[in-house]
mmCIF file of C-alpha atoms in Angstrom:
data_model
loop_
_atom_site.group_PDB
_atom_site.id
_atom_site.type_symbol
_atom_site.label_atom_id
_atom_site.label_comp_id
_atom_site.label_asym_id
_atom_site.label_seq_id
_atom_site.Cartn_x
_atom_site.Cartn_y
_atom_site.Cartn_z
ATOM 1 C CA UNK A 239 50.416 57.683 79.373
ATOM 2 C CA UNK A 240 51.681 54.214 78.346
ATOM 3 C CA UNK A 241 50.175 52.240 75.866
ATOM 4 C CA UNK A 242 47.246 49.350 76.978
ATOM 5 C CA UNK A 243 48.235 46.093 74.365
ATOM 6 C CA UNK A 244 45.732 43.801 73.864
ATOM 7 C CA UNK A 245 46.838 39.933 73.539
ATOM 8 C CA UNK A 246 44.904 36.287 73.752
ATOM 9 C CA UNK A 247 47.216 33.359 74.545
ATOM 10 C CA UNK A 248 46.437 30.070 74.436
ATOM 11 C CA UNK A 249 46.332 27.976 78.027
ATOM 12 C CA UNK A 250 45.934 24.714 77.970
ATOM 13 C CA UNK A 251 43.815 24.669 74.383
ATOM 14 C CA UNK A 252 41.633 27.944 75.865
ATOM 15 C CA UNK A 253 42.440 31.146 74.590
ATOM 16 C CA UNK A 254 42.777 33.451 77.362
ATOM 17 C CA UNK A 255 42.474 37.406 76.739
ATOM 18 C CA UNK A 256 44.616 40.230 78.321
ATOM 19 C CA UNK A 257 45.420 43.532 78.787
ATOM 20 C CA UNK A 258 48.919 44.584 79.609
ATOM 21 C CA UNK A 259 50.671 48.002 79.847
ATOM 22 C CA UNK A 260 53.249 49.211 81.587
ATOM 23 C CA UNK A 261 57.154 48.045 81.868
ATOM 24 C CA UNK A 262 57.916 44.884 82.330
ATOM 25 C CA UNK A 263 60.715 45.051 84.687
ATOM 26 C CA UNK A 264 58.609 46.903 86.527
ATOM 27 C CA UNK A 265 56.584 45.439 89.943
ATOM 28 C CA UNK A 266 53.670 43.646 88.076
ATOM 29 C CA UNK A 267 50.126 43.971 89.530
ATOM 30 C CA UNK A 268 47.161 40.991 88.442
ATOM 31 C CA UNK A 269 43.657 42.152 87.501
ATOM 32 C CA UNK A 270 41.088 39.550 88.303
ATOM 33 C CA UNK A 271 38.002 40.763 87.903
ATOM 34 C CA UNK A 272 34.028 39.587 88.516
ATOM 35 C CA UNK A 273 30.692 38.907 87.711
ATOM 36 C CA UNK A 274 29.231 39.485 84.977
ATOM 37 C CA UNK A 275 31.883 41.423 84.006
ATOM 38 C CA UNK A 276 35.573 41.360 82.065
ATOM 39 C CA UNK A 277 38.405 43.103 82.195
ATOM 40 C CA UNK A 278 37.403 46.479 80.661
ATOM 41 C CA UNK A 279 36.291 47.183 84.279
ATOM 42 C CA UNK A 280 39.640 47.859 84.477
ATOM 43 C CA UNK A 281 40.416 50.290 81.666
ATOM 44 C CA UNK A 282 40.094 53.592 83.308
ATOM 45 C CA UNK A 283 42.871 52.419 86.368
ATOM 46 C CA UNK A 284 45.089 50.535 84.041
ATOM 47 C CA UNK A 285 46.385 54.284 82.595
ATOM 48 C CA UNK A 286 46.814 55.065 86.096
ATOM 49 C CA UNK A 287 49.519 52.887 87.562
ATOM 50 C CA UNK A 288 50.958 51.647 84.084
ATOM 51 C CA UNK A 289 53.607 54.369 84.661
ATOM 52 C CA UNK A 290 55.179 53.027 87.750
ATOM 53 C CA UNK A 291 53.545 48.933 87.462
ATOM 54 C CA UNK A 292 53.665 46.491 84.650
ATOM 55 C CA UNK A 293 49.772 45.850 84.843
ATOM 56 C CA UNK A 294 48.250 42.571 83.573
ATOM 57 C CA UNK A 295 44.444 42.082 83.386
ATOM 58 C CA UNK A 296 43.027 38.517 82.008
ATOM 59 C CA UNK A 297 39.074 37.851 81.044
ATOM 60 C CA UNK A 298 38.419 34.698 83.207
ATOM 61 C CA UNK A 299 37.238 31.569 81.017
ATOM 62 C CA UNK A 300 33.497 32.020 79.618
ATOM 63 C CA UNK A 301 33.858 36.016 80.298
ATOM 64 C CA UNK A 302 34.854 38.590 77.686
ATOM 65 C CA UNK A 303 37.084 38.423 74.913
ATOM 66 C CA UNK A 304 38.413 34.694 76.469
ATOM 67 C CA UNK A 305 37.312 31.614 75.471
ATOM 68 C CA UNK A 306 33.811 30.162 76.500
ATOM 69 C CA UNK A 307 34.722 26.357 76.352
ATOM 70 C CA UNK A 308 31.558 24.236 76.130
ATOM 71 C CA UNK A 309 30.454 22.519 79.248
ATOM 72 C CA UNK A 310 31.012 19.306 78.449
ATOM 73 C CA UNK A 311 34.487 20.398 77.608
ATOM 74 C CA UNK A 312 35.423 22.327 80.613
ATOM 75 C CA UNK A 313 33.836 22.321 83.581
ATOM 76 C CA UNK A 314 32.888 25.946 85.060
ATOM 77 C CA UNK A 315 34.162 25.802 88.829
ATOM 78 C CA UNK A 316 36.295 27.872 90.622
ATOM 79 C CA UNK A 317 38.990 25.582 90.868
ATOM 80 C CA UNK A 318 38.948 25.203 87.298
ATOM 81 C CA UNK A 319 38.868 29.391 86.677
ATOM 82 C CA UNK A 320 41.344 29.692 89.403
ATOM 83 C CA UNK A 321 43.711 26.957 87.995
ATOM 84 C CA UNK A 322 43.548 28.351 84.195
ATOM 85 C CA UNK A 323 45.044 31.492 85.585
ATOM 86 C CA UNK A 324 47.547 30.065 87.358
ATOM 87 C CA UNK A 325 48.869 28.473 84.114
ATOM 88 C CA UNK A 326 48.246 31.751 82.336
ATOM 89 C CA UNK A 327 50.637 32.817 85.023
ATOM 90 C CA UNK A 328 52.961 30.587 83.730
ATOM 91 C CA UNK A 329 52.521 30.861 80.526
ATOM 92 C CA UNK A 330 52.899 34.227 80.154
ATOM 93 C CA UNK A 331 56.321 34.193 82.547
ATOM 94 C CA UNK A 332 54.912 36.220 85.726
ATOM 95 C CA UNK A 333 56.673 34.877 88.802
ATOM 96 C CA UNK A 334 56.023 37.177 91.735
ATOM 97 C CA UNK A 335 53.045 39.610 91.218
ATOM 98 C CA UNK A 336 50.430 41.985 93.492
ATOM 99 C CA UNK A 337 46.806 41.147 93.187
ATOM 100 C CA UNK A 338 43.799 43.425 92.599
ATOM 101 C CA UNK A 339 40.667 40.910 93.416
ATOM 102 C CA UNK A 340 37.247 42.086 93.026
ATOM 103 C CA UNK A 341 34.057 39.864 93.231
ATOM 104 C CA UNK A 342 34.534 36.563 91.162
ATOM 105 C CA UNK A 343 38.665 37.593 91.024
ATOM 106 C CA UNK A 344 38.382 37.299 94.910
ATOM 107 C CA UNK A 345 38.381 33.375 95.438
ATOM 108 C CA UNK A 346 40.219 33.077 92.232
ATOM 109 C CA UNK A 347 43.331 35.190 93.302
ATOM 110 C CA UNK A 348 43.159 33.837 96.906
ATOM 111 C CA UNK A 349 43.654 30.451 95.339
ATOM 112 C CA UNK A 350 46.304 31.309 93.454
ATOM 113 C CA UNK A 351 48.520 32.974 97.062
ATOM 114 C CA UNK A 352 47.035 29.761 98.661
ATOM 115 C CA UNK A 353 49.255 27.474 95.981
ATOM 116 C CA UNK A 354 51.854 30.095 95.541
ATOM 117 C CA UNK A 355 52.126 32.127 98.674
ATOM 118 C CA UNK A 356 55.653 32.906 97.431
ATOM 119 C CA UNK A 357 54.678 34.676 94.148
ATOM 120 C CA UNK A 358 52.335 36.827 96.394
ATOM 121 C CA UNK A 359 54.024 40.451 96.574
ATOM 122 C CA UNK A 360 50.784 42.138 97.917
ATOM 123 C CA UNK A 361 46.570 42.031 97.556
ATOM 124 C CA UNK A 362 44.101 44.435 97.174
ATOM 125 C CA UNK A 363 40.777 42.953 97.325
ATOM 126 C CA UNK A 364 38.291 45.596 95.961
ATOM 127 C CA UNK A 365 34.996 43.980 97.571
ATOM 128 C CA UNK A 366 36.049 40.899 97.366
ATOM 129 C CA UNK A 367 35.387 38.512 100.261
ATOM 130 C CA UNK A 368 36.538 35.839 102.197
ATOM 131 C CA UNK A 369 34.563 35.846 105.047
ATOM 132 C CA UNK A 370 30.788 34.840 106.045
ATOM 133 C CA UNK A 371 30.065 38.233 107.955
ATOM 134 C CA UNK A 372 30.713 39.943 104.318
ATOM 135 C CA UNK A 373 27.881 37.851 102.801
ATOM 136 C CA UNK A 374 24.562 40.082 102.550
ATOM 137 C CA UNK A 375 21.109 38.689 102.244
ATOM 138 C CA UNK A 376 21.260 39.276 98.450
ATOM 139 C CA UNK A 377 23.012 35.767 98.586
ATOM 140 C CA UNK A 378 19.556 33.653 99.640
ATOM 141 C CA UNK A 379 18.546 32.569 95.902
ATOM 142 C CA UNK A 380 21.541 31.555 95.171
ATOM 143 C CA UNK A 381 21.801 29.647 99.284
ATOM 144 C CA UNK A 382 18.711 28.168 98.165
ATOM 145 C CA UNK A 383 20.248 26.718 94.949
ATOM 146 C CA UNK A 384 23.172 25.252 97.050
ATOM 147 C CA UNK A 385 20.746 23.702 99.565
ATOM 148 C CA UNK A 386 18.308 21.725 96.938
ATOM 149 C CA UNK A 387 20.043 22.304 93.014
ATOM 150 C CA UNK A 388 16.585 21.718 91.630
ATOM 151 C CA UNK A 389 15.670 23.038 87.976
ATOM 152 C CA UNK A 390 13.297 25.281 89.817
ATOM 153 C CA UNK A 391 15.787 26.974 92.163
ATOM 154 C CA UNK A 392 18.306 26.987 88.942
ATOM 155 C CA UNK A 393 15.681 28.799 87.065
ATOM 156 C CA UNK A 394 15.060 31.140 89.682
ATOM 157 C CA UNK A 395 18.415 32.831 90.078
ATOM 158 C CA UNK A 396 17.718 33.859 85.782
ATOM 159 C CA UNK A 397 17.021 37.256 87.527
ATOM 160 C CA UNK A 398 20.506 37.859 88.187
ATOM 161 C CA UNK A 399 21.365 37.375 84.992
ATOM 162 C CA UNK A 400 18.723 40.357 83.535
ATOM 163 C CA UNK A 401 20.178 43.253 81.626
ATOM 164 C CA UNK A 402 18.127 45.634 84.090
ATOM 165 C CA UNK A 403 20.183 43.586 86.962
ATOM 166 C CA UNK A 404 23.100 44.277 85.420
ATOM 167 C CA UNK A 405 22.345 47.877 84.995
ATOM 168 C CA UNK A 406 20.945 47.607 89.151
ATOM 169 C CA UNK A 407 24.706 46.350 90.090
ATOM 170 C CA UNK A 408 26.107 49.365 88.553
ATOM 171 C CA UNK A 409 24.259 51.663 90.616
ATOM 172 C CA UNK A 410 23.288 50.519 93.399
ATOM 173 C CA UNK A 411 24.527 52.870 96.430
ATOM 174 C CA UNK A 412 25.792 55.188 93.925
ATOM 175 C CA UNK A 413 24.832 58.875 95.020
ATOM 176 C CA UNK A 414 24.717 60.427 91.339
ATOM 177 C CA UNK A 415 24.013 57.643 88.731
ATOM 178 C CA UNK A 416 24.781 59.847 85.834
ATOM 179 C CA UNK A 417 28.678 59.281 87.211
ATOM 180 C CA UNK A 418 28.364 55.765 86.073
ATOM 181 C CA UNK A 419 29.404 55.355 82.227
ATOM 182 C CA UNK A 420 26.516 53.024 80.143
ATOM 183 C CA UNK A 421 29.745 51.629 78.288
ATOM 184 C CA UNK A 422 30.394 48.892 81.478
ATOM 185 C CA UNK A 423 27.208 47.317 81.956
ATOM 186 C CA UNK A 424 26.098 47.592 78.091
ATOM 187 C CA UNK A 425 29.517 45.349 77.542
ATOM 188 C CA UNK A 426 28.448 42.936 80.352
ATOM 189 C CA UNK A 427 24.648 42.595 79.003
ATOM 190 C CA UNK A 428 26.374 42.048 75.686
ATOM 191 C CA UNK A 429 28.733 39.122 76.857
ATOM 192 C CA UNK A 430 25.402 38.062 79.036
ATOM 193 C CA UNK A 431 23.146 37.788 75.903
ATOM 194 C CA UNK A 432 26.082 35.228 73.872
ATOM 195 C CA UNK A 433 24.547 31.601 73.514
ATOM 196 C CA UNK A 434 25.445 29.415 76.473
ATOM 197 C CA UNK A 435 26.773 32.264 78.725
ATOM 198 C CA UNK A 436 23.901 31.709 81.074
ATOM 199 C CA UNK A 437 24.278 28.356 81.931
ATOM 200 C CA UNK A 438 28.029 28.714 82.478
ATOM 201 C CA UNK A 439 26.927 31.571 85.200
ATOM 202 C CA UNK A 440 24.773 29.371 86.542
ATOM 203 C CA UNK A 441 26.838 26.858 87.062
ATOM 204 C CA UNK A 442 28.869 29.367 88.602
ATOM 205 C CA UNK A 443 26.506 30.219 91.045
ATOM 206 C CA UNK A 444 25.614 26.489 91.841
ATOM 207 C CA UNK A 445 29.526 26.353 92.512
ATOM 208 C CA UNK A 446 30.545 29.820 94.642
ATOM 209 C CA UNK A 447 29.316 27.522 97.803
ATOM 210 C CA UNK A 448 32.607 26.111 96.936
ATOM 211 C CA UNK A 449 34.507 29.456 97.649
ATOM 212 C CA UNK A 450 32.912 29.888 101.074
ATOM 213 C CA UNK A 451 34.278 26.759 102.096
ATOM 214 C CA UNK A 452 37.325 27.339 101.355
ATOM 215 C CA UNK A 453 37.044 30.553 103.847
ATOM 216 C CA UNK A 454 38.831 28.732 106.799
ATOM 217 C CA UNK A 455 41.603 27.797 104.222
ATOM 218 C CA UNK A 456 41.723 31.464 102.900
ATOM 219 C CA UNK A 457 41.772 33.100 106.156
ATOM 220 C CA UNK A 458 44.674 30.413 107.684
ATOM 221 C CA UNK A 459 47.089 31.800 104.772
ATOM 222 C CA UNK A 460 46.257 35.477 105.640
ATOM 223 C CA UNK A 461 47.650 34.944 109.545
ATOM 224 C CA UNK A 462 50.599 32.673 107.944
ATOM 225 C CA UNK A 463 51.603 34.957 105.403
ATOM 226 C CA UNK A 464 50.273 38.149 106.779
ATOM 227 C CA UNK A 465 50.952 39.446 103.144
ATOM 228 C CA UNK A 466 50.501 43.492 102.350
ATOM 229 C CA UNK A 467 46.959 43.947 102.628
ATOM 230 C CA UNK A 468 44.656 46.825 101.276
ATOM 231 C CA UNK A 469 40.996 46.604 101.050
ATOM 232 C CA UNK A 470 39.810 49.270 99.243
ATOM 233 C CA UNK A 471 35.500 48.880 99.575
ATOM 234 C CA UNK A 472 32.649 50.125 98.371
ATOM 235 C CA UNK A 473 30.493 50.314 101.240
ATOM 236 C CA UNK A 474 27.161 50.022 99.938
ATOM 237 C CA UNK A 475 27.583 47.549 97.944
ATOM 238 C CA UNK A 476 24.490 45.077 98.232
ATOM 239 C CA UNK A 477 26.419 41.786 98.232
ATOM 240 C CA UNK A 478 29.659 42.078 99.826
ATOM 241 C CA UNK A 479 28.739 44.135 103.288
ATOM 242 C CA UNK A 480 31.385 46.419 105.112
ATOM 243 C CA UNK A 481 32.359 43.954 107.720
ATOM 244 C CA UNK A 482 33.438 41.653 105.434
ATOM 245 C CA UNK A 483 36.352 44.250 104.771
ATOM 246 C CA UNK A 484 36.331 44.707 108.448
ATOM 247 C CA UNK A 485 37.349 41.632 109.042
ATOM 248 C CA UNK A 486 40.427 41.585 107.047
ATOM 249 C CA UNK A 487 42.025 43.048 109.842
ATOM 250 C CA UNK A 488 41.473 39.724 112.253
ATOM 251 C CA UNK A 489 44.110 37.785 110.433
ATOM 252 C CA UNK A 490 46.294 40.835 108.840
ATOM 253 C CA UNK A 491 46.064 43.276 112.261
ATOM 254 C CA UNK A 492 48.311 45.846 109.606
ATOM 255 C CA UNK A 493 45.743 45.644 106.721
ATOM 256 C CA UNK A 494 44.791 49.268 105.376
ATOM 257 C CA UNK A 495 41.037 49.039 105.067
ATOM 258 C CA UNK A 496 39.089 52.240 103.190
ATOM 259 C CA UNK A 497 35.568 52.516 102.270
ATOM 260 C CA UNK A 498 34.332 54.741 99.755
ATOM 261 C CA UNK A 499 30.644 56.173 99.228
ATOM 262 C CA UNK A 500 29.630 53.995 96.631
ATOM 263 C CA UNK A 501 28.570 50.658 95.816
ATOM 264 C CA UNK A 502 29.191 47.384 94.102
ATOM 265 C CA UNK A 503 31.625 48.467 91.112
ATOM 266 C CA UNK A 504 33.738 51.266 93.051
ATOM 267 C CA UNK A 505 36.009 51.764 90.294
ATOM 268 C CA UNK A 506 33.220 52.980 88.019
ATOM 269 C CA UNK A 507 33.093 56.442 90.230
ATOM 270 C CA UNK A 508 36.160 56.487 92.575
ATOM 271 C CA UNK A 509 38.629 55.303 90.314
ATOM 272 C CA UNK A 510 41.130 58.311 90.715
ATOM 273 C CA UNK A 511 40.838 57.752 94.623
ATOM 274 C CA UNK A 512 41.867 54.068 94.066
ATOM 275 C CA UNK A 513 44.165 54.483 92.095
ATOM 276 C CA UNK A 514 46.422 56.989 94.736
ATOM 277 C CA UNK A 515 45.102 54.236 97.604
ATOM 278 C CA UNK A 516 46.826 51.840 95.452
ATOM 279 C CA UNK A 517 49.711 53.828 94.862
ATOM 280 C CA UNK A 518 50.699 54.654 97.809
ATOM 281 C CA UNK A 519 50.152 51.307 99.364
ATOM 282 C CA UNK A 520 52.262 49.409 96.970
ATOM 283 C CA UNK A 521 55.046 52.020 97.182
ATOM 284 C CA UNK A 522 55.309 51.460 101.124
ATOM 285 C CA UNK A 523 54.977 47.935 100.632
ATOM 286 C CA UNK A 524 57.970 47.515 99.055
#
């Protein structure tokens, strides 16, 4: 097993946190994680392909270990996330790289193959969407918000921001609960709970409309580039919806699509499963 390191870096004046392990001449893969969580959703896979990948896994701005700016110093959009890991790209000296997307990491990573299709080696997007049929009715408070971004609506979504929701996310669709480690979501409801976190996820919210626009845009590079495509899903997850992964296979006719009996945060239960489904797709995309 090769060691995990644990780094921050500065970015542009914010201090971005990472995990890295394995060589680094090897073929790197990107972590991009979601909502509400960092990248210690990642530390049970990490050990897993660190002996044949160099593996890289960032905290976004205003999640984890990086930097929460203030928001009247940085502005908490998706273009903004997306672009501070493209320089952390840079900064850090990757050039060509796989991505792992999952939730949030999803229109982050797709931004980044948008503006550098040619540092794009592969994706795996581990329920993370780019398409309208993936979009359950869970979304509706947060439609609402984009509709009419009144202090009433803003208020409203404060639900999804509850330690019991966090703790709901976990295990929702999972078949035996008591497979899903406390340590996850009692690290999310921590970073949750700092001062300031919530409005910088609810200005996250107010922006994901943002992401769904750029769908059309999204979906255009996946018939250009037609990159290596696996979408590894699991199915009942209560936000992202099985056809979403489905449709993957519109623009990439080769993409390997799986589903897996479990829900939101897949890796929390069928991370040894994911792990050979990412093997063995990198190793014939080479």
């Amino acid at each position: 097993m090769r060691a995990v390191t644990y780094r921050k870096v500065d970015v542009d004046g914010i201090g971005v946190f990472y995990r890295e392990a394995g060589p680094k001449d090897a073929p790197t893969i990107l972590l991009l994680h979601g909502f509400p969580t960092a990248s210690h959703m990642f530390r049970d896979l990490i050990p897993q392909l660190a002996d044949r990948f160099h593996v890289i896994a960032p905290d976004l701005p205003g999640f984890g270990q990086s930097d929460m700016p203030e928001r009247t110093k940085f502005s908490y959009t998706f273009d903004n996330i997306a672009g501070a890991i493209d320089r952390f790209t840079e900064v850090i000296g990757l050039d060509r790289f796989a991505i792992y997307v999952f939730d949030y990491g999803a229109p982050t990573g797709f931004r980044l193959a948008v503006r550098h299709p040619e540092r794009i080696t592969a994706i795996i997007s581990q329920n993370g969407n780019a398409y309208v049929e993936g979009l359950s009715d869970g979304w509706n408070p947060i439609r609402a918000y984009w509709q009419d971004p009144s202090e009433a609506n803003r208020r409203a979504l404060r639900g999804f921001l509850s330690p019991e929701t966090t703790v709901w996310q976990y295990t929702h669709g999972v078949a035996d609960t008591s497979s899903v480690s406390p340590d996850g979501y009692s690290l999310d409801n921590f970073y949750l709970a700092r001062s300031g976190a919530d409005e910088v996820q609810l200005d996250l919210f107010g922006d994901y409309k943002s992401n769904i626009a750029l769908y059309p845009e999204f979906q255009a590079y996946f018939r250009k580039h037609k990159p290596p495509f696996l979408a590894a899903w699991g199915k009942n997850d209560p936000f992202f919806l099985p056809p979403g992964a489905e449709a993957f296979k519109r623009d990439i006719p080769d993409a390997d699509v799986r589903f897996f009996d479990t829900g939101h945060f897949a890796l929390e239960t069928h991370c040894d499963e994911i792990a050979v489904a990412i093997r063995n797709f990198l190793s014939r995309s080479k």
